[in-house]
PDB file of C-alpha atoms and ligand atoms in Angstrom:
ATOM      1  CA  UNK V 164       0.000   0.000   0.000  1.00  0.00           C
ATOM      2  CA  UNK V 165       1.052   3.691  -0.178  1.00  0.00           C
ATOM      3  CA  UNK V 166       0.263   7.435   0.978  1.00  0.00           C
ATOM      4  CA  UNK V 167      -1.377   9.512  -2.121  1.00  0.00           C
ATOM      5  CA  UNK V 168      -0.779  12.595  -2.088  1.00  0.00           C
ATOM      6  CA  UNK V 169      -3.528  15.234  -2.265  1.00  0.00           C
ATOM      7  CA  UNK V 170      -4.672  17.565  -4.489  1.00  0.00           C
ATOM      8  CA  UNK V 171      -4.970  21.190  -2.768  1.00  0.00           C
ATOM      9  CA  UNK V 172      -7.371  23.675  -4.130  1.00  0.00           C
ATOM     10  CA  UNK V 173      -6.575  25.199  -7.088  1.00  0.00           C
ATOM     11  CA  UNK V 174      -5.618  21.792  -9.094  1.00  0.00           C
ATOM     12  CA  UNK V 175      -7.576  21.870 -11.784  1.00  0.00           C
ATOM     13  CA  UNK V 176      -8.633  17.914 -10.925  1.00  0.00           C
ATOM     14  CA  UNK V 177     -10.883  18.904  -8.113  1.00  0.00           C
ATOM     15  CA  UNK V 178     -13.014  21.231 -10.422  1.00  0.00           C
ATOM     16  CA  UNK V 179     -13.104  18.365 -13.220  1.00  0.00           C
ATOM     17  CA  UNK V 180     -16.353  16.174 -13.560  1.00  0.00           C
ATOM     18  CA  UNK V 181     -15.324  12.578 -12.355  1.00  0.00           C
ATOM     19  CA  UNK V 182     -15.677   9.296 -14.766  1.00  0.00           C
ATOM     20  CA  UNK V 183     -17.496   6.915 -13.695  1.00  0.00           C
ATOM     21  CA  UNK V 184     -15.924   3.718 -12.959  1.00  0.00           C
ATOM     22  CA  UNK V 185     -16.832   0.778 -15.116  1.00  0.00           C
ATOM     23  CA  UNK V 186     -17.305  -2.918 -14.147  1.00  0.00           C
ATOM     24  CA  UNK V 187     -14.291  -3.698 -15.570  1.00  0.00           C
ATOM     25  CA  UNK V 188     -12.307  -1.459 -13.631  1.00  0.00           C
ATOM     26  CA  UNK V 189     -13.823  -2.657 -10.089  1.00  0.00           C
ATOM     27  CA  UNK V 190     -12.269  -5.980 -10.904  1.00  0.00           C
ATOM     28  CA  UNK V 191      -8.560  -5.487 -11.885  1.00  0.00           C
ATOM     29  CA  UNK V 192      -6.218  -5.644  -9.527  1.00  0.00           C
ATOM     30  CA  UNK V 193      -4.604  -2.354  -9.637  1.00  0.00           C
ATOM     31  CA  UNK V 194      -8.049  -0.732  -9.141  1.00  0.00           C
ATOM     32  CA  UNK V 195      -8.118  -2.482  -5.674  1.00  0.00           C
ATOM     33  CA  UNK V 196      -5.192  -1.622  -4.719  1.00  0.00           C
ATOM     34  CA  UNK V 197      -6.208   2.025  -5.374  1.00  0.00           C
ATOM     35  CA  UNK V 198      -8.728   1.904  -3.037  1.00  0.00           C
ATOM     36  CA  UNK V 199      -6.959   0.151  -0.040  1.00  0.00           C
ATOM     37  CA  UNK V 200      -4.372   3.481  -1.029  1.00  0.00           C
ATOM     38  CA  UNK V 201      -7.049   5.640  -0.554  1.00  0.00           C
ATOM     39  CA  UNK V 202      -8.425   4.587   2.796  1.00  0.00           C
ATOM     40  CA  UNK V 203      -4.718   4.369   3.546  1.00  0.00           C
ATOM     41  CA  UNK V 204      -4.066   7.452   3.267  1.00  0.00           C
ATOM     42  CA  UNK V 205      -7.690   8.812   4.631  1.00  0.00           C
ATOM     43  CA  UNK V 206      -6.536   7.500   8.142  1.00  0.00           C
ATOM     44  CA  UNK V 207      -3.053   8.935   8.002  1.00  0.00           C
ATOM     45  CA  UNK V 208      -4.351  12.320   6.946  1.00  0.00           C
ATOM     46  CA  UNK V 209      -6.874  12.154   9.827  1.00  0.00           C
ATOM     47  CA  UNK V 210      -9.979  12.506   7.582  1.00  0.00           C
ATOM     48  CA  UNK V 211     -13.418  11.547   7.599  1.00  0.00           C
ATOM     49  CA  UNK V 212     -14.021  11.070   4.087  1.00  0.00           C
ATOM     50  CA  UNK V 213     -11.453  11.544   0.787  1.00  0.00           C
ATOM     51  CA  UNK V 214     -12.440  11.455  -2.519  1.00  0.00           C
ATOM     52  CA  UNK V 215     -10.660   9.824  -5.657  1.00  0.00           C
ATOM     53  CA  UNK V 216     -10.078  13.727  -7.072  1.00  0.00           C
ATOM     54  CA  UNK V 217      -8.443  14.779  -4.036  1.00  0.00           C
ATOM     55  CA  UNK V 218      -5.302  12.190  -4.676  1.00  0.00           C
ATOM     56  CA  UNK V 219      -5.767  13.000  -8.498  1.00  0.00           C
ATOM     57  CA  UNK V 220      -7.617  10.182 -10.354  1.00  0.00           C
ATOM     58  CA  UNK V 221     -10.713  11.853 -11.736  1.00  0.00           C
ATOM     59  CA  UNK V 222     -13.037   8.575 -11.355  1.00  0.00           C
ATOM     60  CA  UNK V 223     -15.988   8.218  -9.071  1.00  0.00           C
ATOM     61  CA  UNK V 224     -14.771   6.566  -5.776  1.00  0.00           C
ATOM     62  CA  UNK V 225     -15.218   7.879  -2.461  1.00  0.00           C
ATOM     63  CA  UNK V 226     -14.203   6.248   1.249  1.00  0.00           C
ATOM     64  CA  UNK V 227     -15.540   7.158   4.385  1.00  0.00           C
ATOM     65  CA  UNK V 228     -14.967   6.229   7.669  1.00  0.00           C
ATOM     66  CA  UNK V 229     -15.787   7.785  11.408  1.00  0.00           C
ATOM     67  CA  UNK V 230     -13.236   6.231  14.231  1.00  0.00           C
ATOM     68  CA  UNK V 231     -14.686   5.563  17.925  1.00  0.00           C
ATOM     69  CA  UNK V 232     -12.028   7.787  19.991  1.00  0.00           C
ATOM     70  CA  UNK V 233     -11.991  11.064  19.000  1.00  0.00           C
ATOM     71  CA  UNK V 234     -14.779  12.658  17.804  1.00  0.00           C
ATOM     72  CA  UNK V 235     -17.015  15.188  19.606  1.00  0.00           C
ATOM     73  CA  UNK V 236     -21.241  13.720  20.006  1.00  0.00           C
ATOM     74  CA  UNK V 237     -21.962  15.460  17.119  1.00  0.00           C
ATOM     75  CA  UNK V 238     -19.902  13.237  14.766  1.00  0.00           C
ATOM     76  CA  UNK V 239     -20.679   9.844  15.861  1.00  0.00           C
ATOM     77  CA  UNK V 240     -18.697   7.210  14.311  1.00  0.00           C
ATOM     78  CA  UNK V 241     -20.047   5.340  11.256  1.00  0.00           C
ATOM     79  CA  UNK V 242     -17.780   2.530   9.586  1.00  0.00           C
ATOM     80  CA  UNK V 243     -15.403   2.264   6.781  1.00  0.00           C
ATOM     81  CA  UNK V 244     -17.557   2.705   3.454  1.00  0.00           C
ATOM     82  CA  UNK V 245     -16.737   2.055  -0.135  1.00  0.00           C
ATOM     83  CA  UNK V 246     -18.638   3.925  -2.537  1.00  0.00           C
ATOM     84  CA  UNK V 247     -18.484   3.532  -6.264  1.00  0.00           C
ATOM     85  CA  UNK V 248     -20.370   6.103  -9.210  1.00  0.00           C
ATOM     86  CA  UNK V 249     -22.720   7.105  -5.966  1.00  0.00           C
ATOM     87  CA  UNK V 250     -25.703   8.881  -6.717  1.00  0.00           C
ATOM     88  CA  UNK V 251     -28.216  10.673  -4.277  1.00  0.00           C
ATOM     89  CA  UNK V 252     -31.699   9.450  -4.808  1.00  0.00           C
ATOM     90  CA  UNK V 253     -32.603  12.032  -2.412  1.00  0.00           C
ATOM     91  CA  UNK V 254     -32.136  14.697  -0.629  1.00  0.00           C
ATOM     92  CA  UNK V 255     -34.102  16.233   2.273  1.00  0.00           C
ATOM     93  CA  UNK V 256     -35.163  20.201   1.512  1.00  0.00           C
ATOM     94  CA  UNK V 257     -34.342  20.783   5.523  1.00  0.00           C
ATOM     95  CA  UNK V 258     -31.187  21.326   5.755  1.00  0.00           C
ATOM     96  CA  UNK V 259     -28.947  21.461   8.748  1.00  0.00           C
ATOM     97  CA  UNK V 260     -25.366  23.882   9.038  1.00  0.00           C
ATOM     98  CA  UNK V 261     -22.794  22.849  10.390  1.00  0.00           C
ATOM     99  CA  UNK V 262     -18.781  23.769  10.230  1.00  0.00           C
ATOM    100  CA  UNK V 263     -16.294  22.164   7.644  1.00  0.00           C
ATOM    101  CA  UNK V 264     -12.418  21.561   6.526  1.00  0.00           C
ATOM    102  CA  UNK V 265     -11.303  19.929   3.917  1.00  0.00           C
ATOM    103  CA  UNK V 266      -8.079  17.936   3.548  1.00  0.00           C
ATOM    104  CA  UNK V 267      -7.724  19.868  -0.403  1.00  0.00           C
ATOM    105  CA  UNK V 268      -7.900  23.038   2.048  1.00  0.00           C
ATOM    106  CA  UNK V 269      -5.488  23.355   4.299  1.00  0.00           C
ATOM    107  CA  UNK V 270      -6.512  24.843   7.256  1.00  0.00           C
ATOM    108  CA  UNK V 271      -9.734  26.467   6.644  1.00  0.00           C
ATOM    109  CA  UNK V 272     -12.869  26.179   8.160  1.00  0.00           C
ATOM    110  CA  UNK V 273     -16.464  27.187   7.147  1.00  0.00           C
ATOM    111  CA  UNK V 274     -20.012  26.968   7.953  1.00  0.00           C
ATOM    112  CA  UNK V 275     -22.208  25.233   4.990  1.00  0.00           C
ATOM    113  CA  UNK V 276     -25.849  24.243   4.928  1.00  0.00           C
ATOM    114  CA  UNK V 277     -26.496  20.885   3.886  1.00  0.00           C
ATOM    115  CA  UNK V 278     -29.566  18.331   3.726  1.00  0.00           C
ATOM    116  CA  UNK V 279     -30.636  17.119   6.616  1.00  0.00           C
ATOM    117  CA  UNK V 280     -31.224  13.523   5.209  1.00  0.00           C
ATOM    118  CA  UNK V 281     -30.089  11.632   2.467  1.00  0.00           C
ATOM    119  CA  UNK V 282     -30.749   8.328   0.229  1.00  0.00           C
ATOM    120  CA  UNK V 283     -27.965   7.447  -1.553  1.00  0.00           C
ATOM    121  CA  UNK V 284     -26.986   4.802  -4.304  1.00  0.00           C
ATOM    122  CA  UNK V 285     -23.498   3.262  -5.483  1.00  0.00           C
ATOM    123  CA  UNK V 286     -21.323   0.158  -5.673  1.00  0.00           C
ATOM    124  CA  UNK V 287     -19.158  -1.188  -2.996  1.00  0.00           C
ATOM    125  CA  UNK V 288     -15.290  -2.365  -3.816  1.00  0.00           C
ATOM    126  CA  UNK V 289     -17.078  -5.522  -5.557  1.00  0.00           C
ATOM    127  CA  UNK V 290     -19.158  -4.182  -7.227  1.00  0.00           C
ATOM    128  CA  UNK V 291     -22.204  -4.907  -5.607  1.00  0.00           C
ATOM    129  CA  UNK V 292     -24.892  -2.245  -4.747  1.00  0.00           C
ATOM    130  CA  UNK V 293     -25.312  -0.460  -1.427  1.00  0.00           C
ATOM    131  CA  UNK V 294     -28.539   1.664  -0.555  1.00  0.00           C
ATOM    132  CA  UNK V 295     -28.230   3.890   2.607  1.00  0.00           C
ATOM    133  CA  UNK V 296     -29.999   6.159   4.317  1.00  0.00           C
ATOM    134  CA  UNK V 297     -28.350   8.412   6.556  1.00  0.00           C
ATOM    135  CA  UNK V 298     -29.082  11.591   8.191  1.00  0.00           C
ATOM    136  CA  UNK V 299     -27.214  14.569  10.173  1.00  0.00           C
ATOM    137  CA  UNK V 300     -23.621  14.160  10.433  1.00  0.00           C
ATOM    138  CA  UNK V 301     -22.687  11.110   8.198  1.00  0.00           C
ATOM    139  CA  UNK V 302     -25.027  12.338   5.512  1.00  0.00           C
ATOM    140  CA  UNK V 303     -23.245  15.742   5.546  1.00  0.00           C
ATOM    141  CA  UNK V 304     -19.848  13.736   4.553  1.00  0.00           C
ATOM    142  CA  UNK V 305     -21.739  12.064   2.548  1.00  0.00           C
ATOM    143  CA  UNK V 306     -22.344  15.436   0.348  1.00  0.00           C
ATOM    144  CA  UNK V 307     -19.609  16.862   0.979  1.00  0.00           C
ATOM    145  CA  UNK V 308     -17.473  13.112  -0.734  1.00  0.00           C
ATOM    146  CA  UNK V 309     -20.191  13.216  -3.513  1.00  0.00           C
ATOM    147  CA  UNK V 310     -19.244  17.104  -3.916  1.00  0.00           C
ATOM    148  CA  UNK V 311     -15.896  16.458  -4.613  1.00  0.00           C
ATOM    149  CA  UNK V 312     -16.599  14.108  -7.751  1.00  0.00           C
ATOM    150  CA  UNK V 313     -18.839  16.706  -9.515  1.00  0.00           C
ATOM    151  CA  UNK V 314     -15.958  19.714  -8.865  1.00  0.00           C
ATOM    152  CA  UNK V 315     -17.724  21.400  -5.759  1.00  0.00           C
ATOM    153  CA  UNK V 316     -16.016  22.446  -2.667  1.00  0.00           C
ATOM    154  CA  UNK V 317     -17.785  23.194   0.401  1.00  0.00           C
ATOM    155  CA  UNK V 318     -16.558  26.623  -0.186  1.00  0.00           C
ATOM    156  CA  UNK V 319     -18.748  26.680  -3.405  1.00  0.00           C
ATOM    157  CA  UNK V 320     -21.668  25.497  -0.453  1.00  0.00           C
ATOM    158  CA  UNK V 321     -21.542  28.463   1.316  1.00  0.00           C
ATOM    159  CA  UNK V 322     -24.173  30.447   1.956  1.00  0.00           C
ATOM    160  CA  UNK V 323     -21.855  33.476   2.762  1.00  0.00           C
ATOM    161  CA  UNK V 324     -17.714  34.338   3.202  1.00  0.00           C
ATOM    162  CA  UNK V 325     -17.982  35.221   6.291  1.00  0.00           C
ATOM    163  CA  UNK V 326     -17.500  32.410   8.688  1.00  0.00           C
ATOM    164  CA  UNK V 327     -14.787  31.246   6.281  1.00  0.00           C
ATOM    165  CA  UNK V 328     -11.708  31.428   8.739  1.00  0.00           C
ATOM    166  CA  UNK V 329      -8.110  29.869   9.209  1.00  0.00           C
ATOM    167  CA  UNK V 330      -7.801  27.123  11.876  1.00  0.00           C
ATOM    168  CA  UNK V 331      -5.894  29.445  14.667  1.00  0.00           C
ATOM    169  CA  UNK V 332      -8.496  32.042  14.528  1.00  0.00           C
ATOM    170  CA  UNK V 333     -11.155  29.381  14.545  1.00  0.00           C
ATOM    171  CA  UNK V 334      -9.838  28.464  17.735  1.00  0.00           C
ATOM    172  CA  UNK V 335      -9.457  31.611  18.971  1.00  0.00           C
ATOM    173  CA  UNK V 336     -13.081  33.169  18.060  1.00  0.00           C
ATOM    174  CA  UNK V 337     -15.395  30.623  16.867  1.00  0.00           C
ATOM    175  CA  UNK V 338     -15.002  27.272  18.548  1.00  0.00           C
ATOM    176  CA  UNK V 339     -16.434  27.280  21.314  1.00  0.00           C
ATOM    177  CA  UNK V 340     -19.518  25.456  22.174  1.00  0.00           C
ATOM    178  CA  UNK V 341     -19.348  24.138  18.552  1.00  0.00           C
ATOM    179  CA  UNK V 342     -17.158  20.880  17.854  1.00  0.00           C
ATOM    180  CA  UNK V 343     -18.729  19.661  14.690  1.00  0.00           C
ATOM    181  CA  UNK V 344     -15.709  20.302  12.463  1.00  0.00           C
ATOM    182  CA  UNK V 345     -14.147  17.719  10.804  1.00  0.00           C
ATOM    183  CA  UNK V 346     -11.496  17.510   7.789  1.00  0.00           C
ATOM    184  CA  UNK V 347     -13.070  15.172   4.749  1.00  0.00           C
TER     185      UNK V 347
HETATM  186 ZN1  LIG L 459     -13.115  17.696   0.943  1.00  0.00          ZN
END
């Protein structure tokens, strides 16, 4: 396995449309050993969530994954996921706003409304189909992944600029009372 490295905003590749991945593709060997690279390198980054764009293959693959230890109530854990060309079949008009980073930006945070609820489809690693319905936190990664493989950044989200902050000020002036911030 190895560490990708990512693509920081401003690479053209995260503002590219992503291909979808064919059946062919799921099955060859060096396509598998992509994704154990990218959930690799999701866990040494630290992130939530990391999409194929972000470590510069424009193809439709996300991983997710929410660790027990260290995560404030409001970003429960969820397990390691494996999506493949996932589509939303739905998303909830209420939406819910909550802070953001992104591992493409370093070191910036925002505030971005998001659905509440979502029903998504895809393929797992094999190939086979998943169906999931998630709400609140998870299905804010979940947009935020899916995002990422049509060339949006949650900056693009935003309703405004002006939460938009670097990390040491967010500490200093925003933070508190408010842990739902997490890097994907
Ligand atoms: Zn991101």
């Amino acid at each position: 396995m190895a560490l990708l490295k990512i693509a920081k905003m401003g690479n053209p590749i995260l503002r590219k449309i992503s291909e979808p991945v064919t059946k062919k593709d799921i099955q060859a060997a060096d396509f598998q050993r992509f994704i154990d690279d990218m959930i690799e390198t999701m866990r040494d980054e630290d992130g939530l969530g990391l999409a194929a764009p972000q470590v510069h293959v424009s193809k439709q693959v996300v991983v997710i994954e929410s660790l027990e230890d260290d995560r404030s109530p409001e970003a429960p854990p969820f397990p390691l996921l494996v999506l493949v060309n996932p589509v939303f079949k739905y998303l909830s008009k209420e939406l819910r706003t909550g802070w953001e980073g992104c591992l493409s930006l370093d070191n910036l945070r925002g505030k971005v409304p998001r659905s509440r609820a979502v029903r998504l489809e895809a393929l797992d690693r094999n190939g086979n189909p998943v169906l999931l319905d998630w709400e609140e936190f998870p299905a804010v990664v979940l947009q935020h992944e899916i995002d990422h493989l049509r060339g949006h950044l949650f900056v693009d989200r935003m309703k405004d600029m002006s939460t938009l902050t670097h990390l040491g000020e967010f500490h200093r002036y925003w933070i508190k009372g408010e842990k739902n911030v997490e890097e994907v």
